[in-house]
mmCIF file of C-alpha atoms in Angstrom:
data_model
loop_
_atom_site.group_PDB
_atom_site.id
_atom_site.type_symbol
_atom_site.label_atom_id
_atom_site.label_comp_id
_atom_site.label_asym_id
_atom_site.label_seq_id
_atom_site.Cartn_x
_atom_site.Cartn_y
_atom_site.Cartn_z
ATOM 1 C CA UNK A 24 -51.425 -92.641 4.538
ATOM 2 C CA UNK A 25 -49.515 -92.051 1.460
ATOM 3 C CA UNK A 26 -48.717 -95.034 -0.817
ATOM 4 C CA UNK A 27 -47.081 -93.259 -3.220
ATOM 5 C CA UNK A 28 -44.652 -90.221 -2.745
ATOM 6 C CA UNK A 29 -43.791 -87.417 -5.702
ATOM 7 C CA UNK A 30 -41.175 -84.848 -5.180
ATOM 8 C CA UNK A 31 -40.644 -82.069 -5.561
ATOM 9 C CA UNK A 32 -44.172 -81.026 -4.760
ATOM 10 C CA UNK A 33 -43.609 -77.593 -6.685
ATOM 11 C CA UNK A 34 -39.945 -76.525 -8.680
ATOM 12 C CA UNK A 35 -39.145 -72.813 -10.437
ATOM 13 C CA UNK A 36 -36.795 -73.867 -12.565
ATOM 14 C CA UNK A 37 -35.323 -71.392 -15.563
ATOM 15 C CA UNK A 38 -35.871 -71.667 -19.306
ATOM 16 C CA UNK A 39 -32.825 -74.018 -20.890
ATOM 17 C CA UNK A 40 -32.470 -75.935 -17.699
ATOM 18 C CA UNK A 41 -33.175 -79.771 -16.443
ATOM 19 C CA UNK A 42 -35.359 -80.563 -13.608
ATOM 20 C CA UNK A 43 -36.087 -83.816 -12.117
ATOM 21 C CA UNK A 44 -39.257 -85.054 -10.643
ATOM 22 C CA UNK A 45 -39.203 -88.405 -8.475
ATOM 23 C CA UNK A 46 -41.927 -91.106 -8.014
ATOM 24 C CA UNK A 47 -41.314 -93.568 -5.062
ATOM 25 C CA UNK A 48 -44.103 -95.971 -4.156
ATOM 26 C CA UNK A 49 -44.049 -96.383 -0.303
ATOM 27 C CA UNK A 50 -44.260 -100.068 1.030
ATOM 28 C CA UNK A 51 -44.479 -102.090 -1.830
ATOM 29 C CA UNK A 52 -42.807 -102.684 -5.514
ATOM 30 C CA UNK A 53 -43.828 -100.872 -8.524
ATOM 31 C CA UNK A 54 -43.747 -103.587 -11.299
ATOM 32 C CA UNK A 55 -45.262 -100.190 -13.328
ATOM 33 C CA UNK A 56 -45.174 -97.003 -13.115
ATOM 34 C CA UNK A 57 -47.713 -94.338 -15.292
ATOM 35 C CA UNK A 58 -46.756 -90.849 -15.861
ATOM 36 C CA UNK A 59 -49.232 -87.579 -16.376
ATOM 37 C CA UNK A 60 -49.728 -84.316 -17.386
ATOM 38 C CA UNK A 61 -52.744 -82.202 -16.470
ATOM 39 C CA UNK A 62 -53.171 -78.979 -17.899
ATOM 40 C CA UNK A 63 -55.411 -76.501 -15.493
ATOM 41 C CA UNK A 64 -59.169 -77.498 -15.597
ATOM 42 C CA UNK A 65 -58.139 -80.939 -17.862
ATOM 43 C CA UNK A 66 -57.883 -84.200 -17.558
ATOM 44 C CA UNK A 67 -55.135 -86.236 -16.722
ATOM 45 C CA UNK A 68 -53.113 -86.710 -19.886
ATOM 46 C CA UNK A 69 -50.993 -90.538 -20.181
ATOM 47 C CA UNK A 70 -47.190 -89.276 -21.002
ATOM 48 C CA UNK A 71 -45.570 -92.892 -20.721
ATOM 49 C CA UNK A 72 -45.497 -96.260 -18.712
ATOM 50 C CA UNK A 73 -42.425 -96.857 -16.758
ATOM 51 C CA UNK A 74 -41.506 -100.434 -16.133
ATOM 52 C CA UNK A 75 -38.557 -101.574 -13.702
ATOM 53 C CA UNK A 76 -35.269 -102.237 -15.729
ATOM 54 C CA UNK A 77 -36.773 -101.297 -19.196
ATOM 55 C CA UNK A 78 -37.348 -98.587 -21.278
ATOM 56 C CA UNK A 79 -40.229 -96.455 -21.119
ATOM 57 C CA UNK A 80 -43.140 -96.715 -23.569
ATOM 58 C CA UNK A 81 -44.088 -93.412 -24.787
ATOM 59 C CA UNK A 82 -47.369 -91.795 -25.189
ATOM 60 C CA UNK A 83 -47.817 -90.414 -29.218
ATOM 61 C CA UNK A 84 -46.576 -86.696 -29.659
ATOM 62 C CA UNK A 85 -44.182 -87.376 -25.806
ATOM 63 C CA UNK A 86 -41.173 -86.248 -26.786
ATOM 64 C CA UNK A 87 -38.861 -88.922 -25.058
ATOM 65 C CA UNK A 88 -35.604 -87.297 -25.327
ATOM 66 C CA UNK A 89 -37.885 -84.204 -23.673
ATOM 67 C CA UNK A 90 -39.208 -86.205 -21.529
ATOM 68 C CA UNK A 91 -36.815 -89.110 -19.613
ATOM 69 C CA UNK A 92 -37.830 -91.213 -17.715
ATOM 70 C CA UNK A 93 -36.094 -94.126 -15.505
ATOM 71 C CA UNK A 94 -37.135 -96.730 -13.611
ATOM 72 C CA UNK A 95 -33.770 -97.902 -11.851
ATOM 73 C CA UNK A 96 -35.675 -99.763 -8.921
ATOM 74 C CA UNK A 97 -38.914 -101.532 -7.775
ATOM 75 C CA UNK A 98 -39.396 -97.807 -5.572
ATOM 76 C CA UNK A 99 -38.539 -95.468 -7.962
ATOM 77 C CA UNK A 100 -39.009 -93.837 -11.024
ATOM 78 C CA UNK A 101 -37.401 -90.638 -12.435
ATOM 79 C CA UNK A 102 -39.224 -87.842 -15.276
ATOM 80 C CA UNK A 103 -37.009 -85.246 -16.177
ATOM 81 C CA UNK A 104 -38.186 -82.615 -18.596
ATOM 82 C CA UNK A 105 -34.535 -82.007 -20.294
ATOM 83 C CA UNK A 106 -34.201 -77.971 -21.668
ATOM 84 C CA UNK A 107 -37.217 -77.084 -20.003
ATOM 85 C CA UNK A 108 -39.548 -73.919 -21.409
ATOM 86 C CA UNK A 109 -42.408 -71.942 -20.367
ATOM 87 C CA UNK A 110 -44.407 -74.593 -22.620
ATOM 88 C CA UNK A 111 -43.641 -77.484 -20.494
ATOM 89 C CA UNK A 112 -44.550 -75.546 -17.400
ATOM 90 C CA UNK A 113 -47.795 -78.505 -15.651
ATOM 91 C CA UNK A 114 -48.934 -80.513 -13.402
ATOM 92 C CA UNK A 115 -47.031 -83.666 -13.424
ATOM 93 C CA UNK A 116 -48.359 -86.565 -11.613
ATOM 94 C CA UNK A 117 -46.958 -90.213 -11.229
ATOM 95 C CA UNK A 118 -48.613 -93.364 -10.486
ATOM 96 C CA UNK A 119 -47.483 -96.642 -9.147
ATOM 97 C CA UNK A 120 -48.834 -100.415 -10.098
ATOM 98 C CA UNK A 121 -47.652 -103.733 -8.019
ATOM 99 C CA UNK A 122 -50.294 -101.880 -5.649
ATOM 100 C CA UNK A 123 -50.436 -102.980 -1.737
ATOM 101 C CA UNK A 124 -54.185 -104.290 -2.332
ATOM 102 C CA UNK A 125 -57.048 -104.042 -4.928
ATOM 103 C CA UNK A 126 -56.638 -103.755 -8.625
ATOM 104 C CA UNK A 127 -56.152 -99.436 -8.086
ATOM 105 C CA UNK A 128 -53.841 -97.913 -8.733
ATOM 106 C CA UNK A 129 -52.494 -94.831 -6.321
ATOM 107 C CA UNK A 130 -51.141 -91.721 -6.844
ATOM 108 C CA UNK A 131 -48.058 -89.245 -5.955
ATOM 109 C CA UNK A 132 -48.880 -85.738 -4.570
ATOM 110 C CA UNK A 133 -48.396 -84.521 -8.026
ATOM 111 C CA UNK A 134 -45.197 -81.906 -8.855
ATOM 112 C CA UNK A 135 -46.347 -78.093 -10.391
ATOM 113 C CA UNK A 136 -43.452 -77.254 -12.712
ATOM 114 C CA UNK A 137 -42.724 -73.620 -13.362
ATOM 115 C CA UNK A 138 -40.379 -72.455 -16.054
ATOM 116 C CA UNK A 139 -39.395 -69.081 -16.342
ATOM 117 C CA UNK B 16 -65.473 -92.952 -29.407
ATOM 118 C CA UNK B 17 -64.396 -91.683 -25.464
ATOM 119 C CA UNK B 18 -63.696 -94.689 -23.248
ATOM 120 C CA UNK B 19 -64.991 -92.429 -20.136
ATOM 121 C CA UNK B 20 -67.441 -89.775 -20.660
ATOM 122 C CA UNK B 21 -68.425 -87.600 -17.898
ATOM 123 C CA UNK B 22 -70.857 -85.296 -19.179
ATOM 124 C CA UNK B 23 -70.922 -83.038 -16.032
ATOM 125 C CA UNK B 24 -68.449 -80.080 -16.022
ATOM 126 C CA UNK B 25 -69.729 -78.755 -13.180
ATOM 127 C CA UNK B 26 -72.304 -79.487 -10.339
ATOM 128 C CA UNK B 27 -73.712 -77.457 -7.391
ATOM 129 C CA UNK B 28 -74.994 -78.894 -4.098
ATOM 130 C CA UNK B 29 -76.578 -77.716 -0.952
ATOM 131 C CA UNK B 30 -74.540 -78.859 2.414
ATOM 132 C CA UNK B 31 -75.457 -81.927 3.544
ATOM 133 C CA UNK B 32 -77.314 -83.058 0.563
ATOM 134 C CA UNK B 33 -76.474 -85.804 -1.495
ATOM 135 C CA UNK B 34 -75.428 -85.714 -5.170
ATOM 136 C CA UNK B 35 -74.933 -87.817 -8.068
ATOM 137 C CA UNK B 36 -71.807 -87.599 -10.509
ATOM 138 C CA UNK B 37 -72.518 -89.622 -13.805
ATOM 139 C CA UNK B 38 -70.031 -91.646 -15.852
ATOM 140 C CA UNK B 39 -70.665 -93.916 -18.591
ATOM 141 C CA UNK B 40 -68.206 -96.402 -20.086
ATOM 142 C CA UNK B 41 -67.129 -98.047 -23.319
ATOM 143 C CA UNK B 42 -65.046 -101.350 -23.690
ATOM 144 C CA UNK B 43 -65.775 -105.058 -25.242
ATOM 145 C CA UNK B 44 -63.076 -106.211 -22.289
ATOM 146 C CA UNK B 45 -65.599 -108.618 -19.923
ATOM 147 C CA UNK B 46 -62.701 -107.911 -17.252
ATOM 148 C CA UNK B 47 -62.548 -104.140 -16.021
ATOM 149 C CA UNK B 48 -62.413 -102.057 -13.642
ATOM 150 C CA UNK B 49 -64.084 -98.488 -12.404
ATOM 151 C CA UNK B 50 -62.366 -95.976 -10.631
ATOM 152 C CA UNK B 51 -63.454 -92.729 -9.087
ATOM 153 C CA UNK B 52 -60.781 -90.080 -7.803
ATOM 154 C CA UNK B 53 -61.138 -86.843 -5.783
ATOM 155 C CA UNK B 54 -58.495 -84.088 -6.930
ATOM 156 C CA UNK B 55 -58.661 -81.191 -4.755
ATOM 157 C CA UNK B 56 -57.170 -77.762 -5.214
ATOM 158 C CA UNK B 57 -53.887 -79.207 -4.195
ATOM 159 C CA UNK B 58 -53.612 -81.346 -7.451
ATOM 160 C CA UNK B 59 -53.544 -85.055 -5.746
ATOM 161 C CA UNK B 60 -55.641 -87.917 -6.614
ATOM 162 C CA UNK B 61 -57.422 -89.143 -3.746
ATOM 163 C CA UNK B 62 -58.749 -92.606 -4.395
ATOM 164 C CA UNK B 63 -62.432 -92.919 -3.399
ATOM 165 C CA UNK B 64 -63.810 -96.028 -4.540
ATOM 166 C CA UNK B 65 -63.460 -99.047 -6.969
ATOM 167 C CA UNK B 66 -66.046 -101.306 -8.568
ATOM 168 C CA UNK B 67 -64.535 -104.688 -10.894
ATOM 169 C CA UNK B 68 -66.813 -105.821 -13.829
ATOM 170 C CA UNK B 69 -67.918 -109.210 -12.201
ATOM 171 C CA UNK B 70 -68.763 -107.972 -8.482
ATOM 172 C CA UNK B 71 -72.013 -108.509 -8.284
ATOM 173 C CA UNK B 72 -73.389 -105.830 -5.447
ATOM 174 C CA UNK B 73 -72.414 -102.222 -5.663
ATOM 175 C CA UNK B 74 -69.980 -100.899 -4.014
ATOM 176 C CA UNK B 75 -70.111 -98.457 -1.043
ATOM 177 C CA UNK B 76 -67.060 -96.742 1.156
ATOM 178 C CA UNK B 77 -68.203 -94.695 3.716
ATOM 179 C CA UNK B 78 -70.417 -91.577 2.307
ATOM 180 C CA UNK B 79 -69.318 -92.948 -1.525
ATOM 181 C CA UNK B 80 -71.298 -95.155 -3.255
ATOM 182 C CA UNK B 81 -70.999 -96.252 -6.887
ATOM 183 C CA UNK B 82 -74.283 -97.141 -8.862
ATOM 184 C CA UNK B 83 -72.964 -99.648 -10.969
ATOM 185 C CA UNK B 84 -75.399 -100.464 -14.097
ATOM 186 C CA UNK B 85 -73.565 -102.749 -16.256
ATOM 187 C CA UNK B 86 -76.363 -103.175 -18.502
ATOM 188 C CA UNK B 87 -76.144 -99.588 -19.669
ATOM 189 C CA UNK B 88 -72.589 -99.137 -18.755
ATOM 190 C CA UNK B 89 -72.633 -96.426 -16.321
ATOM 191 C CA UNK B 90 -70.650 -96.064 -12.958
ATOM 192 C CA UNK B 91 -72.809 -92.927 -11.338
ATOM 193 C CA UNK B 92 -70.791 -91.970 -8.126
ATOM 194 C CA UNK B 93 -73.103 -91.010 -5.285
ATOM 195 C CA UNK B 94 -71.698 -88.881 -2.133
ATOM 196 C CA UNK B 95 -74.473 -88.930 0.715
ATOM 197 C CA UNK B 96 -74.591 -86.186 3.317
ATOM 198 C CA UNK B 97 -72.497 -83.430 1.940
ATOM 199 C CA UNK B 98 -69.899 -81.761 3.453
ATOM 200 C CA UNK B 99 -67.432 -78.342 2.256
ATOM 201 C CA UNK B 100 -64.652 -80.480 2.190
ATOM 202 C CA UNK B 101 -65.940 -82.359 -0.747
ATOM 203 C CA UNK B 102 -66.019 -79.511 -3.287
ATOM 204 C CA UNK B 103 -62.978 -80.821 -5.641
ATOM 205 C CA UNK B 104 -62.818 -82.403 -9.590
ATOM 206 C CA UNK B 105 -64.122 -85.862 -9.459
ATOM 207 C CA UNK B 106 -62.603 -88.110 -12.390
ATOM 208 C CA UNK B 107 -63.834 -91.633 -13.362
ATOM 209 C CA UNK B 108 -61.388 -94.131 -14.625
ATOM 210 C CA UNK B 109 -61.827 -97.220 -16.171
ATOM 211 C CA UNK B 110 -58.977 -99.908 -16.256
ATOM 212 C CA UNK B 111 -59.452 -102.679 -19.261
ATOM 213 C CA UNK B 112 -57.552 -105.961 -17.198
ATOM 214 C CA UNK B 113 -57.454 -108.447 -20.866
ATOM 215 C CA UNK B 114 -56.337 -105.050 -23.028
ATOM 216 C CA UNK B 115 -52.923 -103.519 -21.937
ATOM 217 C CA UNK B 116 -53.720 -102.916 -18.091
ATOM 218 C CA UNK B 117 -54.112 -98.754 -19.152
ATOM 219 C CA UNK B 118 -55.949 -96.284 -17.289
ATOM 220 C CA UNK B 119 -59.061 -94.395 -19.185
ATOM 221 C CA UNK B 120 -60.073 -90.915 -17.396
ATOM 222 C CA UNK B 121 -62.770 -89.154 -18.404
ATOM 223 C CA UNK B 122 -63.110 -85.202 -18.966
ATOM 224 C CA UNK B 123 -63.865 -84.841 -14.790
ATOM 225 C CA UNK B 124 -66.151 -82.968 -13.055
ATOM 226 C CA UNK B 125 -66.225 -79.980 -10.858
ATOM 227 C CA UNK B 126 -68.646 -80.168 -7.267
ATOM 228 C CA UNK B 127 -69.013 -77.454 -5.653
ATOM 229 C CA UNK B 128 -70.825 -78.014 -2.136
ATOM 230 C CA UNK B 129 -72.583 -74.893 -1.118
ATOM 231 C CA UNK B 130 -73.072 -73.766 3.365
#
């Protein structure tokens, strides 16, 4: 099953607003967690590293007040694209470290973000 | 020069057949690790198989296998016996364990499995 849980799986949000995307790994403590973008037929693209009770380090050319991110507990971490625009419409996925077993690291379900 | 390089984009292959994605590596970290991940349609990464620097025998999980040549740094995944359900993008990853702990992906590549 599912280690790692994203939400919401897909959000319509409109241009000029805030949305919020959450990571929670399932079972176990995220010392880490990795944001990603993936633009259709691309790779997955590194946007930050989230790490409980710290600031995020950014990616170069992540906006981070576009981008914020927060890591309030060892289960959760929080990416919300701030002002949102058709631009920033993506997949985002999250990822969690502190995994149950192995050196892997697992993924959420990913979230599609639409802005119109 | 790319970390991961998949030089695949796309690759066909009959039902039931078995086929071989390619991935080559770069790093000077002895410690590291190689990743391969399934995304389907739905956008998820689906975590198929892992293979650490120092293991000395290949490793194998289910109908995945990973054809680890250290020598020429490559981390071929190999999916026996076909089925539909496999057509997705297939990524390798690399994690570097002495050099920040970050995740490498390479370009991907799409398998189609043909009835």
């Amino acid at each position: 099953g599912a280690v790692v849980s994203q939400h919401p799986s897909r959000v319509i949000c409109k241009s000029g607003t805030s949305v919020k995307i959450e990571c929670r790994s399932l079972d176990f403590q995220a010392t880490t967690m990795f944001w990603y973008r993936q633009f259709p037929k691309q790779s997955l693209m590194l946007m930050a590293t989230s790490n409980e009770g710290s600031k995020a380090t950014y990616e170069q050319g992540v906006e981070k007040d576009k981008f914020l991110i927060n890591h309030a507990s060892l289960t959760l971490s929080t990416l919300t694209v701030t002002s949102a625009h058709p631009e920033d419409s993506s997949f985002y996925i999250c990822s969690a470290d502190g995994q149950p077993s192995g050196n892997t690291i697992y993924f959420g379900e990913g979230s599609w973000l639409t802005v119109v | 020069a790319q970390k991961i390089t998949q030089t695949q984009p796309g690759m066909f292959v009959q039902e039931k057949e078995a086929v071989t994605l390619d991935c080559t590596y770069d790093t000077s970290d002895p410690s590291y690790g190689l990743f391969w991940y399934k995304q389907p349609s739905s956008g998820e990464m689906i975590f198929l198989i892992y293979q650490g620097s120092y293991d000395q025998q290949n490793a194998t999980e289910g109908r995945y296998s990973l054809n680890f040549q250290k020598a020429r740094k490559s981390a071929n995944l190999v999916i026996s016996a076909s089925q539909l359900g496999d057509s997705a993008m297939y990524f390798c990853a690399m994690r570097e364990f002495n050099t920040g702990n970050q995740f490498y992906f390479g370009t991907g590549t799409s398998l189609t499995v043909i009835p």
